PDB file of C-alpha atoms in Angstrom:
ATOM      1  CA  UNK B   1       1.867 -14.423 -23.808  1.00  0.00           C
ATOM      2  CA  UNK B   2       2.588 -10.683 -24.006  1.00  0.00           C
ATOM      3  CA  UNK B   3       2.774  -8.445 -20.970  1.00  0.00           C
ATOM      4  CA  UNK B   4       2.878  -4.679 -21.037  1.00  0.00           C
ATOM      5  CA  UNK B   5       3.435  -3.623 -17.466  1.00  0.00           C
ATOM      6  CA  UNK B   6       4.079  -0.246 -15.918  1.00  0.00           C
ATOM      7  CA  UNK B   7       7.873  -0.659 -15.980  1.00  0.00           C
ATOM      8  CA  UNK B   8       8.538  -4.026 -17.674  1.00  0.00           C
ATOM      9  CA  UNK B   9       7.231  -5.253 -21.018  1.00  0.00           C
ATOM     10  CA  UNK B  10       7.954  -8.563 -22.647  1.00  0.00           C
ATOM     11  CA  UNK B  11       6.747 -11.983 -23.620  1.00  0.00           C
ATOM     12  CA  UNK B  12       6.405 -15.238 -21.705  1.00  0.00           C
ATOM     13  CA  UNK B  13       7.494 -18.415 -23.513  1.00  0.00           C
ATOM     14  CA  UNK B  14       5.575 -21.347 -22.042  1.00  0.00           C
ATOM     15  CA  UNK B  15       7.719 -23.910 -23.893  1.00  0.00           C
ATOM     16  CA  UNK B  16      10.873 -22.985 -21.978  1.00  0.00           C
ATOM     17  CA  UNK B  17       9.134 -21.417 -18.960  1.00  0.00           C
ATOM     18  CA  UNK B  18      11.008 -18.098 -19.330  1.00  0.00           C
ATOM     19  CA  UNK B  19      10.020 -14.469 -19.589  1.00  0.00           C
ATOM     20  CA  UNK B  20      11.803 -12.395 -22.239  1.00  0.00           C
ATOM     21  CA  UNK B  21      12.134  -8.804 -21.104  1.00  0.00           C
ATOM     22  CA  UNK B  22      11.856  -6.479 -24.096  1.00  0.00           C
ATOM     23  CA  UNK B  23      11.565  -3.106 -22.389  1.00  0.00           C
ATOM     24  CA  UNK B  24      12.438  -1.646 -18.976  1.00  0.00           C
ATOM     25  CA  UNK B  25      11.046   1.858 -18.498  1.00  0.00           C
ATOM     26  CA  UNK B  26      11.675   3.340 -21.944  1.00  0.00           C
ATOM     27  CA  UNK B  27      14.835   1.323 -22.644  1.00  0.00           C
ATOM     28  CA  UNK B  28      14.672  -1.491 -25.188  1.00  0.00           C
ATOM     29  CA  UNK B  29      16.434  -4.691 -24.172  1.00  0.00           C
ATOM     30  CA  UNK B  30      16.395  -8.407 -24.908  1.00  0.00           C
ATOM     31  CA  UNK B  31      16.959 -10.531 -21.854  1.00  0.00           C
ATOM     32  CA  UNK B  32      15.413 -13.749 -20.550  1.00  0.00           C
ATOM     33  CA  UNK B  33      14.634 -14.259 -16.901  1.00  0.00           C
ATOM     34  CA  UNK B  34      14.012 -17.612 -15.262  1.00  0.00           C
ATOM     35  CA  UNK B  35      11.597 -18.085 -12.385  1.00  0.00           C
ATOM     36  CA  UNK B  36      14.306 -18.216  -9.702  1.00  0.00           C
ATOM     37  CA  UNK B  37      15.915 -15.013 -11.034  1.00  0.00           C
ATOM     38  CA  UNK B  38      12.564 -13.246 -11.039  1.00  0.00           C
ATOM     39  CA  UNK B  39      11.885 -14.413  -7.490  1.00  0.00           C
ATOM     40  CA  UNK B  40      15.284 -13.132  -6.302  1.00  0.00           C
ATOM     41  CA  UNK B  41      14.711  -9.732  -7.927  1.00  0.00           C
ATOM     42  CA  UNK B  42      11.172  -9.539  -6.536  1.00  0.00           C
ATOM     43  CA  UNK B  43      12.283 -10.482  -3.019  1.00  0.00           C
ATOM     44  CA  UNK B  44      15.120  -7.938  -3.060  1.00  0.00           C
ATOM     45  CA  UNK B  45      12.895  -5.100  -4.288  1.00  0.00           C
ATOM     46  CA  UNK B  46      10.129  -6.043  -1.850  1.00  0.00           C
ATOM     47  CA  UNK B  47      12.642  -5.911   1.011  1.00  0.00           C
ATOM     48  CA  UNK B  48      13.793  -2.431  -0.093  1.00  0.00           C
ATOM     49  CA  UNK B  49      10.526  -1.008  -1.432  1.00  0.00           C
ATOM     50  CA  UNK B  50      10.329   1.637   1.292  1.00  0.00           C
ATOM     51  CA  UNK B  51      13.817   3.028   0.673  1.00  0.00           C
ATOM     52  CA  UNK B  52      13.208   6.727   0.027  1.00  0.00           C
ATOM     53  CA  UNK B  53      16.028   6.931  -2.533  1.00  0.00           C
ATOM     54  CA  UNK B  54      14.623   4.118  -4.696  1.00  0.00           C
ATOM     55  CA  UNK B  55      16.881   1.532  -6.321  1.00  0.00           C
ATOM     56  CA  UNK B  56      19.224   1.161  -9.258  1.00  0.00           C
ATOM     57  CA  UNK B  57      19.005  -1.856 -11.539  1.00  0.00           C
ATOM     58  CA  UNK B  58      21.296  -2.612 -14.465  1.00  0.00           C
ATOM     59  CA  UNK B  59      20.708  -3.852 -17.980  1.00  0.00           C
ATOM     60  CA  UNK B  60      23.423  -6.152 -19.308  1.00  0.00           C
ATOM     61  CA  UNK B  61      25.371  -5.490 -16.083  1.00  0.00           C
ATOM     62  CA  UNK B  62      26.460  -2.229 -17.713  1.00  0.00           C
ATOM     63  CA  UNK B  63      23.651   0.303 -18.004  1.00  0.00           C
ATOM     64  CA  UNK B  64      22.296   1.525 -14.659  1.00  0.00           C
ATOM     65  CA  UNK B  65      18.623   2.516 -14.502  1.00  0.00           C
ATOM     66  CA  UNK B  66      17.374   4.494 -11.541  1.00  0.00           C
ATOM     67  CA  UNK B  67      13.983   3.568 -10.126  1.00  0.00           C
ATOM     68  CA  UNK B  68      12.185   5.975  -7.824  1.00  0.00           C
ATOM     69  CA  UNK B  69      10.376   4.573  -4.798  1.00  0.00           C
ATOM     70  CA  UNK B  70       7.113   4.728  -6.779  1.00  0.00           C
ATOM     71  CA  UNK B  71       8.711   2.927  -9.738  1.00  0.00           C
ATOM     72  CA  UNK B  72      10.015   0.216  -7.392  1.00  0.00           C
ATOM     73  CA  UNK B  73       6.423  -0.424  -6.314  1.00  0.00           C
ATOM     74  CA  UNK B  74       5.295  -0.489  -9.962  1.00  0.00           C
ATOM     75  CA  UNK B  75       8.009  -2.955 -10.969  1.00  0.00           C
ATOM     76  CA  UNK B  76       7.092  -5.176  -8.005  1.00  0.00           C
ATOM     77  CA  UNK B  77       3.529  -5.289  -9.372  1.00  0.00           C
ATOM     78  CA  UNK B  78       4.860  -6.151 -12.843  1.00  0.00           C
ATOM     79  CA  UNK B  79       7.039  -8.935 -11.407  1.00  0.00           C
ATOM     80  CA  UNK B  80       4.068 -10.362  -9.500  1.00  0.00           C
ATOM     81  CA  UNK B  81       2.063 -10.513 -12.750  1.00  0.00           C
ATOM     82  CA  UNK B  82       4.944 -12.269 -14.496  1.00  0.00           C
ATOM     83  CA  UNK B  83       5.333 -14.698 -11.582  1.00  0.00           C
ATOM     84  CA  UNK B  84       1.816 -16.060 -12.195  1.00  0.00           C
ATOM     85  CA  UNK B  85       2.839 -17.108 -15.731  1.00  0.00           C
ATOM     86  CA  UNK B  86       5.468 -19.619 -14.620  1.00  0.00           C
ATOM     87  CA  UNK B  87       4.425 -23.262 -14.280  1.00  0.00           C
TER      88      UNK B  87
END
């Protein structure tokens, strides 16, 4: 199942119960995220969603991507949509 969110785009694989992230903002990537990883990321961002300076996430533990406070809220919405796909 394909998802094109505001910040995250990718595809959910029901066979292995994983979401493959293909794009974050305008950066192309290929990374799979399990339900517990998604929940941890969601919980962290939710806890810090009101930080005026936003947040920084990394792709491949190497490339930092800055998210504004508004983008943090958008990615939280994307993660909540993805969360409903897990079984």
